[in-house]
Coordinates of N, CA and C in Angstrom, one line a residue:
M140 N -51.6 27.2 -13.3 CA -50.8 25.9 -13.4 C -49.4 26.2 -13.9
T141 N -49.2 27.1 -14.9 CA -47.9 27.5 -15.4 C -47.1 28.1 -14.4
G142 N -47.7 29.0 -13.6 CA -47.0 29.6 -12.5 C -46.4 28.7 -11.5
R143 N -47.2 27.6 -11.2 CA -46.7 26.6 -10.3 C -45.5 25.8 -10.8
V144 N -45.5 25.5 -12.1 CA -44.4 24.8 -12.8 C -43.2 25.7 -12.7
V145 N -43.3 27.0 -13.0 CA -42.2 27.9 -13.0 C -41.6 28.0 -11.6
L146 N -42.5 28.1 -10.6 CA -42.1 28.2 -9.2 C -41.4 27.0 -8.8
L147 N -41.9 25.8 -9.2 CA -41.2 24.5 -8.8 C -39.9 24.4 -9.5
G148 N -39.8 24.9 -10.7 CA -38.5 24.9 -11.4 C -37.5 25.8 -10.7
L149 N -37.9 27.0 -10.3 CA -37.0 27.9 -9.6 C -36.5 27.3 -8.2
L150 N -37.5 26.6 -7.6 CA -37.1 26.0 -6.3 C -36.1 24.9 -6.5
L151 N -36.2 24.1 -7.5 CA -35.3 23.0 -7.8 C -33.9 23.6 -8.2
I152 N -33.9 24.7 -8.9 CA -32.6 25.4 -9.2 C -31.9 25.8 -7.9
C153 N -32.7 26.4 -7.0 CA -32.1 26.9 -5.8 C -31.6 25.8 -4.9
V154 N -32.3 24.7 -4.9 CA -31.8 23.5 -4.1 C -30.5 23.0 -4.7
A155 N -30.5 22.9 -6.0 CA -29.3 22.3 -6.7 C -28.1 23.3 -6.4
A156 N -28.3 24.6 -6.5 CA -27.2 25.5 -6.2 C -26.7 25.4 -4.8
D157 N -27.6 25.3 -3.8 CA -27.2 25.2 -2.4 C -26.4 23.9 -2.2
A158 N -26.8 22.8 -2.8 CA -26.1 21.5 -2.7 C -24.7 21.6 -3.3
N159 N -24.6 22.4 -4.4 CA -23.3 22.6 -5.0 C -22.4 23.4 -4.1
Q160 N -22.9 24.4 -3.5 CA -22.1 25.2 -2.6 C -21.6 24.4 -1.4
K161 N -22.5 23.5 -0.8 CA -22.1 22.7 0.3 C -21.0 21.7 0.0
S162 N -21.0 21.3 -1.3 CA -20.0 20.3 -1.7 C -18.6 20.9 -1.7
G163 N -18.5 22.2 -1.7 CA -17.2 22.9 -1.7 C -16.7 23.2 -0.3
M164 N -17.2 22.5 0.7 CA -16.8 22.8 2.1 C -15.4 22.1 2.3
M165 N -14.7 22.6 3.3 CA -13.4 22.1 3.6 C -13.5 20.6 4.1
R166 N -12.4 19.9 3.8 CA -12.4 18.5 4.2 C -11.0 18.1 4.8
E167 N -11.1 17.1 5.6 CA -9.9 16.6 6.2 C -9.1 15.8 5.2
P168 N -7.8 16.0 5.1 CA -7.0 15.2 4.1 C -6.8 13.8 4.6
S169 N -6.7 12.9 3.7 CA -6.5 11.5 4.1 C -5.0 11.2 4.2
C170 N -4.5 11.5 5.4 CA -3.1 11.3 5.7 C -2.8 10.0 6.3
P171 N -1.8 9.2 5.9 CA -1.4 8.0 6.5 C -0.8 8.2 7.9
D172 N -1.0 7.3 8.8 CA -0.5 7.4 10.1 C 0.9 6.9 10.1
V173 N 1.9 7.7 9.9 CA 3.3 7.3 9.8 C 4.1 8.0 10.9
K174 N 5.1 7.2 11.4 CA 5.9 7.8 12.5 C 7.2 8.4 11.9
K175 N 7.6 7.9 10.7 CA 8.9 8.4 10.1 C 8.6 9.4 9.0
I176 N 9.6 9.7 8.2 CA 9.5 10.7 7.2 C 8.5 10.2 6.1
L177 N 7.6 11.1 5.7 CA 6.6 10.8 4.7 C 7.2 11.1 3.3
V178 N 7.2 10.1 2.4 CA 7.7 10.2 1.1 C 6.5 10.4 0.1
C179 N 6.5 11.5 -0.6 CA 5.3 11.8 -1.5 C 5.7 11.6 -2.9
P180 N 4.7 11.3 -3.8 CA 4.9 11.1 -5.2 C 5.1 12.5 -5.8
L181 N 5.7 12.5 -7.0 CA 5.9 13.8 -7.7 C 4.7 14.2 -8.6
K182 N 3.6 13.5 -8.4 CA 2.4 13.8 -9.1 C 1.8 15.2 -8.8
F183 N 1.5 16.0 -9.8 CA 1.0 17.3 -9.6 C -0.6 17.3 -9.7
D184 N -1.2 17.4 -8.5 CA -2.6 17.4 -8.3 C -2.9 18.4 -7.2
P185 N -2.8 19.7 -7.5 CA -2.8 20.7 -6.5 C -4.1 20.7 -5.6
V186 N -3.8 21.0 -4.3 CA -4.9 21.3 -3.4 C -4.6 22.6 -2.6
C187 N -5.7 23.3 -2.3 CA -5.6 24.5 -1.5 C -5.8 24.3 -0.1
G188 N -4.8 24.6 0.8 CA -4.9 24.4 2.2 C -5.6 25.5 2.9
S189 N -6.2 25.2 4.1 CA -6.9 26.3 4.8 C -6.0 27.4 5.3
N190 N -4.7 27.2 5.2 CA -3.7 28.2 5.6 C -3.4 29.2 4.4
G191 N -4.1 29.0 3.2 CA -3.9 29.8 2.1 C -2.8 29.4 1.2
N192 N -2.1 28.3 1.5 CA -1.0 27.8 0.6 C -1.5 26.7 -0.3
T193 N -0.9 26.7 -1.5 CA -1.2 25.7 -2.5 C -0.1 24.6 -2.3
Y194 N -0.6 23.3 -2.3 CA 0.3 22.2 -2.2 C 0.2 21.4 -3.5
A195 N 1.3 20.9 -4.0 CA 1.3 20.1 -5.3 C 0.4 18.9 -5.2
N196 N 0.3 18.3 -4.1 CA -0.7 17.2 -3.9 C -1.0 17.0 -2.5
E197 N -2.0 16.2 -2.2 CA -2.5 16.0 -0.8 C -1.5 15.4 0.1
C198 N -0.6 14.6 -0.4 CA 0.5 14.1 0.4 C 1.4 15.1 0.9
L199 N 1.7 16.1 0.1 CA 2.6 17.2 0.6 C 1.9 18.1 1.6
L200 N 0.6 18.2 1.5 CA -0.2 18.9 2.6 C -0.1 18.1 3.9
C201 N -0.2 16.8 3.8 CA -0.1 15.9 5.0 C 1.3 16.1 5.6
A202 N 2.3 16.1 4.7 CA 3.7 16.3 5.3 C 3.8 17.6 6.0
E203 N 3.2 18.7 5.5 CA 3.3 20.0 6.2 C 2.5 19.9 7.5
R204 N 1.4 19.2 7.5 CA 0.6 19.0 8.8 C 1.5 18.3 9.8
K205 N 2.2 17.3 9.4 CA 3.0 16.5 10.3 C 4.2 17.4 10.8
T206 N 4.9 18.1 9.9 CA 6.0 18.9 10.2 C 5.7 20.0 11.2
T207 N 4.6 20.7 10.9 CA 4.3 21.9 11.7 C 3.3 21.6 12.8
K208 N 2.8 20.4 12.8 CA 1.8 20.0 13.8 C 0.6 21.0 13.9
T209 N 0.1 21.4 12.7 CA -1.1 22.2 12.5 C -2.2 21.4 11.8
D210 N -3.4 21.9 12.1 CA -4.6 21.2 11.5 C -5.0 21.9 10.2
I211 N -4.2 21.6 9.1 CA -4.5 22.2 7.8 C -5.6 21.4 7.1
L212 N -6.6 22.0 6.6 CA -7.7 21.3 5.9 C -7.6 21.6 4.4
I213 N -8.3 20.8 3.6 CA -8.3 21.1 2.2 C -9.5 21.9 1.9
V214 N -9.3 23.1 1.4 CA -10.4 24.1 1.0 C -11.0 23.7 -0.3
K215 N -10.1 23.5 -1.3 CA -10.5 23.1 -2.6 C -9.4 22.3 -3.3
E216 N -9.8 21.5 -4.3 CA -8.9 20.6 -5.0 C -8.4 21.3 -6.3
E217 N -7.7 22.4 -6.1 CA -7.1 23.2 -7.2 C -6.2 24.3 -6.5
I218 N -5.5 25.0 -7.4 CA -4.6 26.1 -6.9 C -5.5 27.1 -6.1
C219 N -4.9 27.6 -5.0 CA -5.6 28.7 -4.2 C -5.8 29.9 -5.0

């Protein structure tokens, strides 16, 4: 009985660790559909782009996507 409890506990830990890893997947930034120049706030909330660059905030990543016409995704919400 004790062995089953330990095994079940280890299984739950593995499932939780796998779910935590999957939450770190890349995501599409929420960029507004604007035709003109995008004006971004000066708020520092760094995001790491899939191109390896750190952007001060998600808006600046969106501006880079618009300027370069590249599909940059957010890898993580912190400095690269």
